[in-house]
Tab-separated table of C-alpha atoms and ligand atoms in Angstrom:
chain	number	residue	atom	x	y	z
A	1	UNK	CA	16.871	9.545	-16.132
A	2	UNK	CA	15.533	5.722	-16.805
A	3	UNK	CA	12.708	5.830	-16.537
A	4	UNK	CA	9.736	2.158	-16.793
A	5	UNK	CA	6.760	2.583	-18.858
A	6	UNK	CA	4.255	0.203	-19.006
A	7	UNK	CA	1.528	0.407	-21.659
A	8	UNK	CA	-1.494	-1.648	-23.351
A	9	UNK	CA	-3.961	-4.463	-21.920
A	10	UNK	CA	-2.961	-7.083	-20.102
A	11	UNK	CA	-5.257	-11.169	-21.352
A	12	UNK	CA	-5.889	-13.265	-19.070
A	13	UNK	CA	-7.210	-16.985	-21.283
A	14	UNK	CA	-9.574	-19.650	-20.672
A	15	UNK	CA	-8.768	-21.871	-22.970
A	16	UNK	CA	-6.417	-21.760	-25.250
A	17	UNK	CA	-7.822	-19.659	-27.633
A	18	UNK	CA	-10.249	-17.642	-25.850
A	19	UNK	CA	-9.681	-14.681	-22.958
A	20	UNK	CA	-10.563	-11.962	-21.500
A	21	UNK	CA	-9.419	-8.241	-21.787
A	22	UNK	CA	-10.010	-4.870	-22.556
A	23	UNK	CA	-10.424	-2.452	-25.482
A	24	UNK	CA	-6.508	-0.040	-24.545
A	25	UNK	CA	-5.233	0.566	-27.445
A	26	UNK	CA	-1.855	1.660	-26.457
A	27	UNK	CA	-1.313	4.652	-27.348
A	28	UNK	CA	-0.850	6.773	-24.184
A	29	UNK	CA	1.620	4.392	-22.951
A	30	UNK	CA	3.536	4.668	-26.460
A	31	UNK	CA	3.135	8.574	-26.434
A	32	UNK	CA	4.667	9.096	-23.041
A	33	UNK	CA	7.443	5.942	-24.066
A	34	UNK	CA	8.283	8.581	-27.630
A	35	UNK	CA	7.958	11.899	-25.844
A	36	UNK	CA	10.728	10.816	-22.705
A	37	UNK	CA	12.514	9.357	-25.484
A	38	UNK	CA	12.473	13.694	-27.347
A	39	UNK	CA	13.499	14.387	-24.262
A	40	UNK	CA	16.811	12.094	-23.334
A	41	UNK	CA	15.234	10.250	-21.154
A	42	UNK	CA	16.767	6.210	-21.632
A	43	UNK	CA	12.855	3.989	-22.520
A	44	UNK	CA	12.354	1.572	-21.244
A	45	UNK	CA	8.599	-0.014	-22.330
A	46	UNK	CA	6.584	-2.827	-20.639
A	47	UNK	CA	3.799	-3.887	-23.192
A	48	UNK	CA	0.692	-5.368	-23.611
A	49	UNK	CA	-0.638	-7.121	-26.952
A	50	UNK	CA	-1.519	-3.311	-29.293
A	51	UNK	CA	-0.920	-3.160	-32.870
A	52	UNK	CA	1.475	-0.308	-32.354
A	53	UNK	CA	5.141	-0.669	-32.790
A	54	UNK	CA	8.082	0.329	-30.215
A	55	UNK	CA	8.835	3.832	-30.455
A	56	UNK	CA	12.925	3.265	-31.662
A	57	UNK	CA	15.375	3.962	-29.469
A	58	UNK	CA	13.342	2.214	-26.696
A	59	UNK	CA	13.824	-0.683	-24.593
A	60	UNK	CA	11.179	-3.269	-25.535
A	61	UNK	CA	9.580	-6.194	-23.537
A	62	UNK	CA	6.121	-7.936	-24.491
A	63	UNK	CA	4.348	-9.188	-22.394
A	64	UNK	CA	0.706	-11.082	-22.531
A	65	UNK	CA	-0.358	-11.802	-19.105
A	66	UNK	CA	-0.646	-9.138	-16.046
A	67	UNK	CA	1.433	-11.960	-14.783
A	68	UNK	CA	4.189	-11.429	-17.087
A	69	UNK	CA	3.326	-7.602	-16.855
A	70	UNK	CA	4.096	-8.213	-13.089
A	71	UNK	CA	7.702	-10.784	-13.257
A	72	UNK	CA	9.103	-8.265	-16.431
A	73	UNK	CA	8.692	-5.451	-13.883
A	74	UNK	CA	9.257	-6.059	-11.135
A	75	UNK	CA	12.951	-7.025	-12.411
A	76	UNK	CA	13.645	-3.685	-14.675
A	77	UNK	CA	12.008	-1.666	-11.909
A	78	UNK	CA	15.764	-1.995	-10.048
A	79	UNK	CA	17.706	-0.672	-12.698
A	80	UNK	CA	15.403	2.817	-13.123
A	81	UNK	CA	14.615	5.475	-11.588
A	82	UNK	CA	10.423	5.402	-12.433
A	83	UNK	CA	7.893	4.367	-13.624
A	84	UNK	CA	5.140	5.794	-15.520
A	85	UNK	CA	1.680	2.668	-14.997
A	86	UNK	CA	-0.205	3.628	-18.240
A	87	UNK	CA	-1.149	-0.026	-19.000
A	88	UNK	CA	-5.743	-1.149	-19.121
A	89	UNK	CA	-4.638	-4.255	-16.644
A	90	UNK	CA	-6.899	-6.937	-16.715
A	91	UNK	CA	-7.915	-7.299	-13.101
A	92	UNK	CA	-9.608	-10.322	-13.136
A	93	UNK	CA	-9.218	-13.664	-14.261
A	94	UNK	CA	-10.262	-17.403	-15.040
A	95	UNK	CA	-9.316	-19.376	-10.867
A	96	UNK	CA	-8.108	-21.981	-14.200
A	97	UNK	CA	-6.573	-22.217	-17.278
A	98	UNK	CA	-8.365	-24.878	-19.342
A	99	UNK	CA	-6.086	-26.864	-21.462
A	100	UNK	CA	-7.903	-27.387	-25.158
A	101	UNK	CA	-10.657	-25.500	-26.176
A	102	UNK	CA	-13.793	-25.526	-23.931
A	103	UNK	CA	-16.708	-27.022	-25.609
A	104	UNK	CA	-20.090	-25.904	-26.234
A	105	UNK	CA	-22.578	-27.713	-23.553
A	106	UNK	CA	-26.095	-26.432	-24.879
A	107	UNK	CA	-26.719	-25.012	-21.828
A	108	UNK	CA	-24.826	-21.509	-19.789
A	109	UNK	CA	-21.446	-21.921	-17.829
A	110	UNK	CA	-20.101	-20.634	-14.626
A	111	UNK	CA	-17.075	-19.207	-14.515
A	112	UNK	CA	-15.038	-18.594	-11.452
A	113	UNK	CA	-12.557	-15.936	-10.907
A	114	UNK	CA	-10.053	-13.846	-8.995
A	115	UNK	CA	-8.164	-10.876	-9.285
A	116	UNK	CA	-5.129	-10.992	-10.801
A	117	UNK	CA	-1.598	-9.208	-9.104
A	118	UNK	CA	-1.855	-5.327	-9.005
A	119	UNK	CA	1.629	-4.318	-10.913
A	120	UNK	CA	1.545	-1.085	-9.570
A	121	UNK	CA	0.831	-1.917	-5.877
A	122	UNK	CA	4.028	-3.915	-6.155
A	123	UNK	CA	6.507	-1.649	-8.027
A	124	UNK	CA	4.779	1.053	-5.337
A	125	UNK	CA	5.800	-1.308	-2.267
A	126	UNK	CA	9.063	-2.242	-3.882
A	127	UNK	CA	10.070	1.558	-4.772
A	128	UNK	CA	12.330	2.683	-2.526
A	129	UNK	CA	14.088	6.319	-3.458
A	130	UNK	CA	12.711	6.041	-6.688
A	131	UNK	CA	9.421	7.905	-7.908
A	132	UNK	CA	6.288	5.543	-8.871
A	133	UNK	CA	3.539	8.101	-10.982
A	134	UNK	CA	0.462	5.275	-11.221
A	135	UNK	CA	-3.005	6.643	-14.160
A	136	UNK	CA	-7.058	6.406	-13.010
A	137	UNK	CA	-9.856	4.495	-15.215
A	138	UNK	CA	-12.449	6.515	-13.310
A	139	UNK	CA	-16.416	6.625	-13.963
A	140	UNK	CA	-17.790	7.839	-10.959
A	141	UNK	CA	-15.469	9.986	-8.107
A	142	UNK	CA	-13.046	10.634	-9.769
A	143	UNK	CA	-10.593	12.602	-7.776
A	144	UNK	CA	-11.734	11.207	-4.564
A	145	UNK	CA	-11.018	7.619	-6.340
A	146	UNK	CA	-8.000	8.358	-7.676
A	147	UNK	CA	-6.628	10.107	-4.741
A	148	UNK	CA	-6.913	6.392	-2.853
A	149	UNK	CA	-5.671	4.607	-4.860
A	150	UNK	CA	-2.705	6.552	-5.054
A	151	UNK	CA	-2.515	6.478	-1.173
A	152	UNK	CA	-2.880	2.589	-1.520
A	153	UNK	CA	-0.906	2.039	-4.492
A	154	UNK	CA	1.767	4.232	-2.497
A	155	UNK	CA	2.412	6.615	-6.023
A	156	UNK	CA	3.244	10.305	-5.387
A	157	UNK	CA	1.520	11.434	-8.611
A	158	UNK	CA	-1.630	10.112	-10.321
A	159	UNK	CA	-3.007	10.880	-13.751
A	160	UNK	CA	-6.115	10.801	-13.397
A	161	UNK	CA	-8.276	10.318	-16.589
A	162	UNK	CA	-12.020	8.900	-17.763
A	163	UNK	CA	-12.503	6.120	-19.992
A	164	UNK	CA	-13.897	7.982	-23.071
A	165	UNK	CA	-9.924	8.072	-23.351
A	166	UNK	CA	-9.627	4.344	-24.332
A	167	UNK	CA	-8.752	3.442	-27.529
A	168	UNK	CA	-8.934	7.165	-28.447
A	169	UNK	CA	-6.424	9.794	-29.933
A	170	UNK	CA	-6.496	12.450	-27.871
A	171	UNK	CA	-7.109	13.115	-23.886
A	172	UNK	CA	-8.013	15.046	-20.672
A	173	UNK	CA	-6.390	14.442	-17.635
A	174	UNK	CA	-5.681	15.911	-14.452
A	175	UNK	CA	-2.130	15.258	-12.264
A	176	UNK	CA	-3.344	14.439	-8.634
A	177	UNK	CA	-0.538	15.266	-5.993
A	178	UNK	CA	0.176	13.132	-2.457
A	179	UNK	CA	-1.626	15.633	-0.980
A	180	UNK	CA	-4.852	15.171	-3.611
A	181	UNK	CA	-3.918	18.904	-5.072
A	182	UNK	CA	-3.911	18.839	-8.773
A	183	UNK	CA	-0.892	20.021	-10.216
A	184	UNK	CA	-1.979	20.537	-13.839
A	185	UNK	CA	-4.984	20.474	-16.941
A	186	UNK	CA	-3.617	18.674	-19.569
A	187	UNK	CA	-5.985	17.917	-22.688
A	188	UNK	CA	-4.977	17.581	-26.261
A	189	UNK	CA	-3.577	14.906	-28.315
A	190	UNK	CA	-2.393	11.966	-26.155
A	191	UNK	CA	0.535	12.636	-28.211
A	192	UNK	CA	0.841	16.298	-26.959
A	193	UNK	CA	-0.268	14.920	-23.161
A	194	UNK	CA	2.260	13.279	-22.947
A	195	UNK	CA	4.333	15.415	-23.885
A	196	UNK	CA	3.040	18.145	-20.800
A	197	UNK	CA	3.760	15.145	-18.043
A	198	UNK	CA	6.735	14.117	-19.308
A	199	UNK	CA	8.402	17.748	-18.584
A	200	UNK	CA	6.526	18.462	-15.882
A	201	UNK	CA	8.458	15.451	-14.322
A	202	UNK	CA	12.070	16.014	-16.231
A	203	UNK	CA	11.474	19.712	-14.173
A	204	UNK	CA	10.158	17.585	-10.933
A	205	UNK	CA	11.727	14.368	-10.418
A	206	UNK	CA	15.209	15.272	-11.446
B	1	CTP	N1	-2.894	-1.300	-12.531
B	1	CTP	C1	-1.770	-2.252	-11.544
B	1	CTP	N2	-1.783	-3.682	-12.369
B	1	CTP	C2	-3.457	-3.942	-12.284
B	1	CTP	C3	-4.724	-3.055	-11.709
B	1	CTP	C4	-4.599	-1.575	-12.276
B	1	CTP	O1	-0.296	-2.242	-12.363
B	1	CTP	N3	-3.659	-5.209	-11.491
B	1	CTP	C5	-2.512	0.626	-12.248
B	1	CTP	C6	-2.976	0.285	-14.173
B	1	CTP	O2	-1.832	0.090	-14.662
B	1	CTP	C7	-2.740	2.171	-13.099
B	1	CTP	C8	-3.566	2.737	-11.833
B	1	CTP	O3	-3.140	0.819	-10.774
B	1	CTP	O4	-1.478	2.721	-13.334
B	1	CTP	C9	-5.143	1.948	-11.898
B	1	CTP	O5	-5.462	1.537	-12.534
B	1	CTP	P1	-7.834	1.305	-13.388
B	1	CTP	O6	-7.928	0.372	-13.563
B	1	CTP	O7	-7.335	3.053	-12.568
B	1	CTP	O8	-7.845	1.192	-11.164
B	1	CTP	P2	-8.236	-0.408	-10.900
B	1	CTP	O9	-6.719	-0.474	-9.197
B	1	CTP	O10	-7.786	-1.713	-11.700
B	1	CTP	O11	-9.529	-0.291	-9.303
B	1	CTP	P3	-10.607	-0.596	-10.496
B	1	CTP	O12	-10.795	-0.809	-11.910
B	1	CTP	O13	-11.384	-0.821	-9.393
B	1	CTP	O14	-11.595	1.123	-10.557
């Protein structure tokens, strides 16, 4: 099994020195890559900027922006059997990136923001016989929102977690299928949750 994993945050630059991003540590995605390697999968990691070493033995692709994550994953996906999208992708970017550095004006400034590409949704549209597992980070109406995301992005399964997971060592997740049923609940260190998820997928998706 050859599996693509997206991990970490992406960055969207306002000018050459400032960017928008989020506090994702990349730990969940990196733990999934390590767990996949342990069960003998070939792992392809596309990661935004994080403070972690790529697990030894994976194929590593470093990206910065959402657009870069999109183009790397779209190139790599055709040679994979499935994808697990654990990245905390930046949903908006400034309409324009200023060359150089925006100077202070002494007053408020306004930024016009536009949506970035939805990497997972694009993978979902080209998946054919490959499997697609998304993540859903939900603060309210978690199950309904997660199922809506699964359907909108053409996923086979979605891993529901809570914003508390961002930057944490542990996680508590629910694995939801396309009928909206909860297949599994796992709580523990991200490495333990990752091992449960990869073991489950290796039994069901082979
Ligand atoms: N995702 C993605 N590209 C984006 C946004 C999200 O690939 N531009 C992926 C994430 O990696 C995750 C899933 O889509 O697997 C859901 O991400 P989440 O942040 O929970 O939801 P969003 O689709 O961004 O929607 P919202 O922020 O409104 O909840």
